Short mmCIF file of C-alpha atoms and ligand atoms in Angstrom, two decimals:
data_model
loop_
_atom_site.label_atom_id
_atom_site.label_comp_id
_atom_site.label_asym_id
_atom_site.label_seq_id
_atom_site.Cartn_x
_atom_site.Cartn_y
_atom_site.Cartn_z
CA MET B 1 0.03 -0.03 0.03
CA ASP B 2 1.29 3.44 -0.95
CA VAL B 3 0.58 5.70 2.07
CA ARG B 4 1.93 8.74 0.27
CA ARG B 5 -0.60 8.32 -2.49
CA ILE B 6 -3.36 7.82 0.13
CA ARG B 7 -2.36 10.88 2.03
CA ASP B 8 -2.73 12.82 -1.13
CA ASP B 9 -6.47 12.06 -1.04
CA PHE B 10 -6.97 14.04 2.17
CA PRO B 11 -7.18 17.87 1.90
CA LEU B 12 -5.88 18.44 5.46
CA LEU B 13 -2.85 16.30 4.85
CA ARG B 14 -2.12 17.89 1.43
CA LYS B 15 -1.92 21.21 3.29
CA GLY B 16 0.70 19.73 5.58
CA GLY B 17 2.01 20.83 8.94
CA LEU B 18 -0.22 18.87 11.33
CA VAL B 19 -0.17 15.28 12.48
CA TYR B 20 -3.78 14.11 12.88
CA MET B 21 -4.03 11.25 15.45
CA ASP B 22 -7.60 11.70 16.68
CA SER B 23 -9.40 9.38 14.22
CA ALA B 24 -11.11 7.50 16.96
CA CYS B 25 -13.06 10.67 17.70
CA GLN B 26 -13.53 11.72 14.07
CA SER B 27 -11.62 10.52 11.01
CA LEU B 28 -10.55 12.74 8.07
CA LYS B 29 -12.56 12.54 4.97
CA PRO B 30 -10.95 11.81 1.50
CA ASP B 31 -11.75 13.87 -1.59
CA VAL B 32 -14.24 11.32 -2.98
CA VAL B 33 -16.45 11.66 0.18
CA ILE B 34 -16.35 15.52 0.11
CA GLU B 35 -16.94 15.58 -3.61
CA SER B 36 -19.95 13.22 -3.53
CA MET B 37 -21.55 15.45 -0.74
CA ASP B 38 -20.76 18.57 -2.74
CA ARG B 39 -22.26 16.92 -5.92
CA TYR B 40 -25.50 16.26 -4.07
CA ASN B 41 -25.76 19.87 -2.90
CA ARG B 42 -24.89 21.43 -6.25
CA GLU B 43 -26.51 19.06 -8.76
CA PHE B 44 -29.50 17.34 -7.19
CA PRO B 45 -30.33 18.80 -3.75
CA ALA B 46 -33.78 17.25 -3.60
CA CYS B 47 -35.43 14.77 -1.21
CA GLY B 48 -35.47 11.00 -1.74
CA GLY B 49 -38.42 8.54 -1.60
CA ARG B 50 -41.18 11.15 -2.12
CA SER B 51 -41.16 13.36 -5.20
CA VAL B 52 -40.87 11.66 -8.51
CA HIS B 53 -39.07 14.31 -10.64
CA ARG B 54 -35.60 13.65 -12.00
CA LEU B 55 -33.66 15.11 -9.13
CA ALA B 56 -35.63 13.30 -6.50
CA ASN B 57 -35.22 10.04 -8.45
CA ARG B 58 -31.44 10.53 -8.53
CA VAL B 59 -31.44 11.04 -4.74
CA SER B 60 -33.41 7.84 -4.28
CA ILE B 61 -31.05 5.89 -6.51
CA GLU B 62 -27.97 7.19 -4.77
CA VAL B 63 -29.34 6.54 -1.31
CA ASP B 64 -30.02 3.00 -2.36
CA GLU B 65 -26.51 2.66 -3.78
CA SER B 66 -25.06 3.92 -0.58
CA ARG B 67 -27.20 1.47 1.48
CA GLU B 68 -25.83 -1.30 -0.75
CA ALA B 69 -22.28 -0.15 -0.27
CA ILE B 70 -22.61 -0.05 3.53
CA SER B 71 -24.28 -3.48 3.43
CA ARG B 72 -21.39 -4.88 1.49
CA LEU B 73 -18.83 -3.30 3.85
CA ILE B 74 -20.34 -5.00 6.94
CA GLY B 75 -21.36 -8.26 5.26
CA SER B 76 -25.04 -7.72 5.70
CA PRO B 77 -27.26 -10.24 3.88
CA SER B 78 -29.46 -7.49 2.55
CA PRO B 79 -29.42 -3.70 2.20
CA ASP B 80 -32.82 -3.73 3.86
CA SER B 81 -31.09 -4.59 7.09
CA VAL B 82 -29.15 -1.30 6.96
CA VAL B 83 -30.90 1.63 8.74
CA PHE B 84 -29.45 5.19 8.61
CA THR B 85 -29.39 6.99 11.99
CA LYS B 86 -28.09 10.22 13.20
CA ASN B 87 -24.96 8.53 14.62
CA CYS B 88 -23.98 5.35 16.40
CA THR B 89 -25.49 6.66 19.75
CA GLU B 90 -28.95 6.98 18.04
CA ALA B 91 -28.66 3.48 16.68
CA ILE B 92 -28.06 2.08 20.19
CA ASN B 93 -30.90 4.21 21.68
CA THR B 94 -33.24 2.85 19.02
CA VAL B 95 -32.60 -0.56 20.28
CA ALA B 96 -32.75 0.37 24.00
CA LYS B 97 -36.09 2.10 23.57
CA GLY B 98 -37.55 -0.17 20.87
CA LEU B 99 -36.75 -3.72 21.99
CA GLY B 100 -39.63 -3.85 24.55
CA LEU B 101 -37.41 -4.76 27.48
CA ARG B 102 -39.51 -5.41 30.60
CA PRO B 103 -38.97 -5.21 34.36
CA GLY B 104 -36.94 -8.22 35.28
CA ASP B 105 -35.13 -8.49 31.96
CA ARG B 106 -31.38 -7.76 32.12
CA VAL B 107 -28.86 -6.27 29.72
CA LEU B 108 -25.25 -7.46 29.91
CA THR B 109 -22.37 -5.24 28.78
CA THR B 110 -18.72 -5.12 29.42
CA ASP B 111 -17.22 -2.87 32.04
CA ILE B 112 -15.48 -0.72 29.39
CA GLU B 113 -18.40 0.66 27.38
CA HIS B 114 -18.62 4.06 25.86
CA ASN B 115 -21.35 6.08 27.52
CA SER B 116 -23.42 5.61 24.33
CA ASN B 117 -23.70 1.92 25.29
CA HIS B 118 -24.00 2.57 29.02
CA ILE B 119 -26.39 5.50 29.65
CA PRO B 120 -29.35 4.11 27.57
CA TRP B 121 -29.27 0.94 29.80
CA LEU B 122 -28.72 3.03 33.01
CA ARG B 123 -31.90 4.88 32.13
CA LEU B 124 -33.81 1.62 31.62
CA GLN B 125 -32.88 0.64 35.15
CA GLU B 126 -35.36 3.20 36.30
CA GLN B 127 -38.04 1.02 34.63
CA GLY B 128 -36.83 -2.11 36.36
CA VAL B 129 -34.68 -3.46 33.59
CA GLY B 130 -31.56 -4.90 35.26
CA ARG B 131 -27.91 -4.54 34.25
CA ALA B 132 -24.81 -6.65 34.60
CA TYR B 133 -21.26 -6.03 33.63
CA SER B 134 -18.78 -8.61 32.27
CA PRO B 135 -15.20 -7.74 33.49
CA THR B 136 -12.31 -7.00 31.15
CA GLU B 137 -8.64 -7.23 32.01
CA ASP B 138 -6.46 -4.92 30.05
CA GLY B 139 -9.49 -4.44 27.78
CA ILE B 140 -9.72 -8.14 27.06
CA LEU B 141 -13.00 -9.85 27.91
CA ASP B 142 -12.90 -12.72 30.38
CA LEU B 143 -15.08 -15.27 28.56
CA ASP B 144 -15.50 -17.47 31.66
CA SER B 145 -16.96 -14.61 33.66
CA PHE B 146 -19.02 -13.63 30.68
CA GLN B 147 -20.57 -17.12 30.52
CA ASP B 148 -21.14 -17.11 34.34
CA ALA B 149 -23.03 -13.74 34.07
CA LEU B 150 -25.55 -15.19 31.64
CA ASP B 151 -28.90 -16.52 32.78
CA PRO B 152 -32.40 -16.60 31.31
CA SER B 153 -33.04 -12.99 32.44
CA VAL B 154 -30.36 -11.63 30.13
CA ARG B 155 -32.50 -10.62 27.04
CA LEU B 156 -29.67 -8.67 25.39
CA VAL B 157 -25.84 -8.71 25.42
CA SER B 158 -24.64 -5.35 24.16
CA MET B 159 -20.88 -4.99 23.91
CA VAL B 160 -18.18 -2.81 22.40
CA HIS B 161 -16.67 -4.59 19.42
CA THR B 162 -13.36 -2.67 19.59
CA SER B 163 -12.73 -0.43 22.59
CA ASN B 164 -12.11 3.24 22.08
CA VAL B 165 -9.85 3.28 25.15
CA THR B 166 -7.64 0.22 24.82
CA GLY B 167 -8.24 -0.58 21.12
CA THR B 168 -8.84 -4.24 22.06
CA THR B 169 -11.31 -6.33 20.02
CA LEU B 170 -13.91 -8.62 21.53
CA PRO B 171 -13.84 -12.34 20.51
CA ALA B 172 -17.13 -11.57 18.69
CA LYS B 173 -17.87 -15.07 17.30
CA GLU B 174 -17.49 -16.71 20.68
CA VAL B 175 -19.54 -14.01 22.41
CA VAL B 176 -22.41 -14.44 19.96
CA GLU B 177 -22.39 -18.23 20.21
CA ILE B 178 -22.31 -18.22 24.01
CA ALA B 179 -25.08 -15.64 24.19
CA HIS B 180 -27.26 -17.41 21.69
CA ASP B 181 -26.92 -20.68 23.65
CA ASN B 182 -28.35 -18.75 26.48
CA GLY B 183 -31.15 -17.43 24.36
CA SER B 184 -29.92 -13.79 24.45
CA LEU B 185 -29.83 -11.36 21.53
CA VAL B 186 -26.44 -9.77 20.81
CA MET B 187 -25.70 -6.19 19.72
CA LEU B 188 -22.13 -5.05 19.04
CA ASP B 189 -21.10 -1.46 19.06
CA GLY B 190 -18.85 -1.28 15.99
CA ALA B 191 -18.07 2.45 16.19
CA GLN B 192 -14.36 1.84 16.45
CA HIS B 193 -14.33 -1.39 14.38
CA VAL B 194 -15.88 -0.61 11.02
CA GLY B 195 -13.50 1.04 8.61
CA HIS B 196 -10.49 -0.27 10.52
CA SER B 197 -10.92 -4.08 10.27
CA PRO B 198 -12.98 -6.45 8.20
CA VAL B 199 -16.43 -7.35 9.72
CA ASP B 200 -19.08 -9.75 8.48
CA VAL B 201 -22.24 -9.51 10.43
CA ALA B 202 -23.78 -12.50 8.67
CA LYS B 203 -20.84 -14.74 9.48
CA LEU B 204 -20.77 -13.53 13.09
CA ASP B 205 -24.54 -14.27 13.23
CA VAL B 206 -24.83 -11.03 15.37
CA ASP B 207 -28.46 -9.78 15.74
CA LEU B 208 -27.74 -6.06 15.85
CA TYR B 209 -24.68 -3.97 14.96
CA THR B 210 -24.03 -0.25 15.12
CA VAL B 211 -21.66 2.02 13.06
CA SER B 212 -20.38 5.47 13.44
CA VAL B 213 -19.90 6.79 9.84
CA GLN B 214 -17.78 9.76 10.95
CA LYS B 215 -15.15 7.38 12.21
CA MET B 216 -14.92 5.41 8.96
CA LEU B 217 -13.76 8.29 6.63
CA GLY B 218 -17.32 9.34 6.20
CA PRO B 219 -19.41 12.51 6.89
CA THR B 220 -20.25 13.72 10.38
CA GLY B 221 -23.72 13.22 11.76
CA LEU B 222 -24.49 9.79 10.44
CA GLY B 223 -24.73 6.34 11.89
CA VAL B 224 -25.98 2.92 10.89
CA LEU B 225 -28.08 0.36 12.70
CA TYR B 226 -27.82 -3.10 11.20
CA GLY B 227 -30.35 -5.69 12.29
CA LYS B 228 -31.43 -9.19 11.30
CA GLU B 229 -34.66 -8.89 9.34
CA GLU B 230 -36.71 -10.59 12.06
CA VAL B 231 -35.16 -8.48 14.84
CA LEU B 232 -35.82 -5.18 12.96
CA GLU B 233 -39.36 -6.40 12.37
CA GLY B 234 -39.94 -6.62 16.13
CA LEU B 235 -38.28 -3.33 16.98
CA GLU B 236 -40.36 -0.25 17.72
CA PRO B 237 -38.99 2.85 15.85
CA LEU B 238 -37.49 5.68 17.90
CA SER B 239 -39.51 8.22 16.00
CA VAL B 240 -42.26 7.93 13.42
CA GLY B 241 -43.75 10.30 10.86
CA GLY B 242 -43.17 11.14 7.22
CA GLY B 243 -41.20 8.57 5.28
CA THR B 244 -42.16 5.73 7.65
CA VAL B 245 -45.68 5.21 6.57
CA GLY B 246 -47.31 2.90 3.94
CA ILE B 247 -50.78 4.34 4.48
CA ALA B 248 -52.42 6.32 7.30
CA ASP B 249 -56.01 7.26 8.24
CA TYR B 250 -57.13 9.76 10.91
CA ASP B 251 -57.09 6.91 13.42
CA SER B 252 -54.68 4.25 12.01
CA VAL B 253 -51.32 3.74 10.46
CA GLU B 254 -49.59 0.99 8.57
CA LEU B 255 -45.82 1.52 8.90
CA LEU B 256 -43.44 0.68 6.07
CA PRO B 257 -41.13 -2.41 6.48
CA PRO B 258 -37.52 -1.81 7.61
CA PRO B 259 -35.42 0.12 6.87
CA GLU B 260 -37.81 2.98 6.02
CA ARG B 261 -39.87 2.36 9.15
CA PHE B 262 -36.90 3.68 11.20
CA GLU B 263 -35.99 6.69 8.99
CA ALA B 264 -38.52 9.35 9.86
CA GLY B 265 -38.48 12.74 8.17
CA LEU B 266 -36.17 14.07 5.48
CA LEU B 267 -32.73 12.46 5.86
CA ASN B 268 -29.22 13.80 5.69
CA TYR B 269 -28.93 12.82 2.06
CA ALA B 270 -25.52 14.51 1.51
CA ALA B 271 -24.03 12.42 4.33
CA ILE B 272 -25.73 9.19 3.21
CA ILE B 273 -24.30 9.63 -0.20
CA GLY B 274 -20.95 10.47 1.16
CA ALA B 275 -21.06 7.35 3.40
CA GLY B 276 -21.42 5.21 0.27
CA SER B 277 -18.27 6.81 -1.15
CA ALA B 278 -16.40 6.21 2.09
CA ALA B 279 -17.37 2.57 2.04
CA GLY B 280 -16.27 2.26 -1.63
CA TYR B 281 -12.99 3.94 -0.77
CA LEU B 282 -12.24 1.55 2.08
CA GLU B 283 -13.29 -1.47 0.11
CA ALA B 284 -10.96 -0.46 -2.75
CA ILE B 285 -7.99 -0.36 -0.24
CA GLY B 286 -9.12 -3.46 1.55
CA LEU B 287 -9.93 -3.69 5.25
CA ASP B 288 -7.24 -6.32 5.87
CA VAL B 289 -4.74 -3.87 4.44
CA VAL B 290 -6.11 -1.05 6.78
CA ARG B 291 -5.88 -3.28 9.85
CA GLU B 292 -2.32 -4.42 9.00
CA HIS B 293 -1.18 -0.77 8.38
CA GLU B 294 -2.63 0.44 11.66
CA THR B 295 -1.11 -2.48 13.55
CA SER B 296 2.34 -1.87 12.09
CA LEU B 297 2.14 1.85 13.08
CA ASN B 298 1.01 0.94 16.57
CA ARG B 299 3.85 -1.53 17.01
CA ALA B 300 6.38 1.20 16.02
CA LEU B 301 4.68 3.68 18.44
CA ARG B 302 4.75 1.15 21.23
CA SER B 303 8.46 0.50 20.94
CA ARG B 304 9.22 4.20 21.02
CA LEU B 305 6.82 5.04 23.98
CA ALA B 306 7.79 1.93 25.95
CA ALA B 307 11.41 3.22 26.04
CA ILE B 308 10.29 6.39 27.92
CA PRO B 309 10.17 5.39 31.68
CA GLU B 310 7.61 8.15 32.50
CA VAL B 311 5.07 6.84 30.05
CA SER B 312 2.63 4.05 30.73
CA ILE B 313 0.50 2.49 28.03
CA LEU B 314 -3.06 1.41 28.77
CA GLY B 315 -4.27 -2.03 27.56
CA PRO B 316 -2.14 -5.04 26.47
CA GLU B 317 1.55 -4.74 25.83
CA ASP B 318 1.12 -6.45 22.45
CA ALA B 319 0.36 -3.56 20.08
CA SER B 320 -1.28 -5.91 17.59
CA LEU B 321 -4.06 -6.41 20.03
CA ARG B 322 -4.76 -2.58 20.11
CA ALA B 323 -5.85 -1.89 16.54
CA GLY B 324 -4.91 1.75 15.67
CA ILE B 325 -5.29 3.09 19.28
CA CYS B 326 -2.49 3.86 21.69
CA SER B 327 -3.70 5.28 25.00
CA PHE B 328 -1.04 6.40 27.45
CA ASN B 329 -0.37 8.54 30.54
CA VAL B 330 2.81 10.59 31.39
CA ASP B 331 3.85 10.59 35.03
CA GLY B 332 3.11 13.91 36.70
CA LEU B 333 1.15 15.43 33.78
CA GLY B 334 -2.65 15.45 33.33
CA SER B 335 -3.95 13.99 29.96
CA HIS B 336 -5.19 17.43 28.83
CA ASP B 337 -1.82 18.89 29.49
CA VAL B 338 -0.17 16.15 27.39
CA ALA B 339 -2.59 16.81 24.53
CA MET B 340 -2.15 20.62 24.59
CA ILE B 341 1.63 20.40 24.84
CA LEU B 342 1.77 18.01 21.86
CA ASP B 343 -0.45 20.24 19.87
CA GLU B 344 1.51 23.48 20.79
CA THR B 345 5.05 22.05 20.58
CA ALA B 346 4.77 19.37 17.86
CA GLY B 347 1.55 20.03 15.89
CA VAL B 348 0.33 16.60 16.89
CA LEU B 349 -3.39 16.36 17.54
CA ILE B 350 -4.63 13.63 19.92
CA ARG B 351 -7.48 13.38 22.30
CA SER B 352 -7.41 13.40 26.16
CA GLY B 353 -9.72 12.83 29.11
CA MET B 354 -12.03 9.92 29.81
CA HIS B 355 -13.16 9.26 26.37
CA CYS B 356 -16.77 8.95 27.40
CA CYS B 357 -15.86 5.84 29.39
CA HIS B 358 -16.25 7.50 32.80
CA PRO B 359 -17.18 4.36 34.92
CA TRP B 360 -14.04 2.50 33.64
CA PHE B 361 -11.67 5.34 34.48
CA ARG B 362 -13.31 6.28 37.79
CA SER B 363 -13.43 2.71 39.01
CA ARG B 364 -9.62 2.43 38.39
CA GLY B 365 -8.86 5.76 40.05
CA LEU B 366 -7.67 7.27 36.69
CA ALA B 367 -8.39 10.84 35.79
CA GLY B 368 -8.19 9.98 32.08
CA CYS B 369 -5.46 9.34 29.47
CA ALA B 370 -3.99 10.68 26.33
CA ARG B 371 -5.09 8.72 23.21
CA ALA B 372 -3.40 8.64 19.83
CA SER B 373 -5.64 6.94 17.29
CA MET B 374 -4.53 6.23 13.71
CA HIS B 375 -6.09 5.48 10.38
CA ILE B 376 -5.00 4.59 6.87
CA TYR B 377 -3.54 8.04 6.28
CA ASN B 378 -0.99 8.02 9.11
CA ASP B 379 2.58 7.00 8.56
CA LEU B 380 5.88 6.33 10.38
CA GLU B 381 6.78 9.99 10.24
CA ASP B 382 3.65 10.75 12.19
CA VAL B 383 4.62 8.11 14.79
CA SER B 384 8.03 9.78 15.08
CA ARG B 385 6.59 13.23 15.50
CA LEU B 386 4.39 12.03 18.35
CA ALA B 387 7.11 10.04 20.02
CA ASP B 388 9.68 12.92 19.65
CA GLY B 389 7.02 15.26 21.07
CA VAL B 390 6.55 13.08 24.12
CA GLU B 391 10.28 12.70 24.70
CA ASP B 392 10.75 16.51 24.54
CA MET B 393 7.68 16.96 26.90
CA VAL B 394 9.10 14.54 29.41
CA SER B 395 12.57 16.14 29.46
CA THR B 396 11.11 19.59 29.86
CA PHE B 397 8.34 18.94 32.39
CA CYS B 398 9.07 15.62 34.13
CA ARG B 399 12.83 15.41 34.81
C1 PLP E 401 -16.93 2.82 21.12
C2 PLP E 401 -17.90 3.83 20.80
N1 PLP E 401 -19.17 3.76 20.83
C3 PLP E 401 -20.04 4.71 20.51
C4 PLP E 401 -19.53 5.93 20.11
C5 PLP E 401 -20.54 6.99 19.74
O1 PLP E 401 -20.44 7.20 18.33
P1 PLP E 401 -21.34 8.39 17.71
O2 PLP E 401 -20.61 9.64 17.96
O3 PLP E 401 -21.40 8.08 16.18
O4 PLP E 401 -22.70 8.40 18.31
C6 PLP E 401 -18.22 6.13 20.07
C7 PLP E 401 -17.64 7.51 19.81
O5 PLP E 401 -16.55 7.80 20.13
C8 PLP E 401 -17.33 5.14 20.45
O6 PLP E 401 -16.07 5.37 20.47
#
């Protein structure tokens, strides 16, 4: 893979100067994504699925094509199983509010969930829906404890596929098999997985899967909820209204089948069309290639950071288990200080804080961490800039 050629596809990188390592928060977008959104706004800025004039028809066709592209990217058996949402958070909330969980039912997560896969269940506790946590060690799920935590009351296992803190990936196939043996549905939060590693929801046999398009080189403000046909059929939509209806009378309504049933109101057509371009761009590179590239960068970063005694890395030592994420702390410095110093002194942009995983950090007495997160457009020079920046920071502030 030619990283130099890939970097050329990203306007911010062509401009030069900055090292962008905050892709777990939001990835950069290549020209093809920006151009397809621009094309929608300039050439056919109409609404899809309603009007029948030529511009509207083009929107409908391009939305369908985008749905097919996302469907292929995640291995969905049908594009009808792909629902566009506002973001990954809304996809999870759709399930939390629509699954019809009752008092006495329980939801099982890991102990390292993003708030988006934590707060919706916390809220349901107020209605008597129970909650259990499966422990992780260094971000790795303990499968025995997971199995022990299951009983017939666990209606849903909802777990992060790849952690936004440690970068570790769940043994998804085993989790699904064990949960299904218990009669539980499984949802995986794929916000940090899709666009970085191959995923095949059909092979995994997972019931529900969520995606954050803004983290897979796509536009901001878009997510995806994948669901097996029979699971989506039984799910109550989060909102209803225009676009979701087959026919309505003053006192009755017949909702459309999925996915339209879940897509109320005019949609973010530019973003949906851009998402299709992002999926095509990633497919052309190959998700195996993306994963391998991120792993090799993470290995290089680990060997540089591990040589600095004041630095401790979160998660497993083996960088190949941490995807494109390297979270770390510097003795004596707060994580926000680390991020600001790196920006100011080295032009390296990373994230800091608790990364929306408050319970995990608080339960371990940690105030947060610095997180460098990489994608296909990062290279070894970026790794060196970050590591050099940390070395300089340590000699200035910590010695
Ligand atoms: C693991 C994980 N889940 C869910 C989310 C929420 O994604 P979105 O911003 O698309 O709602 C994030 C965002 O950082 C995440 O890292």
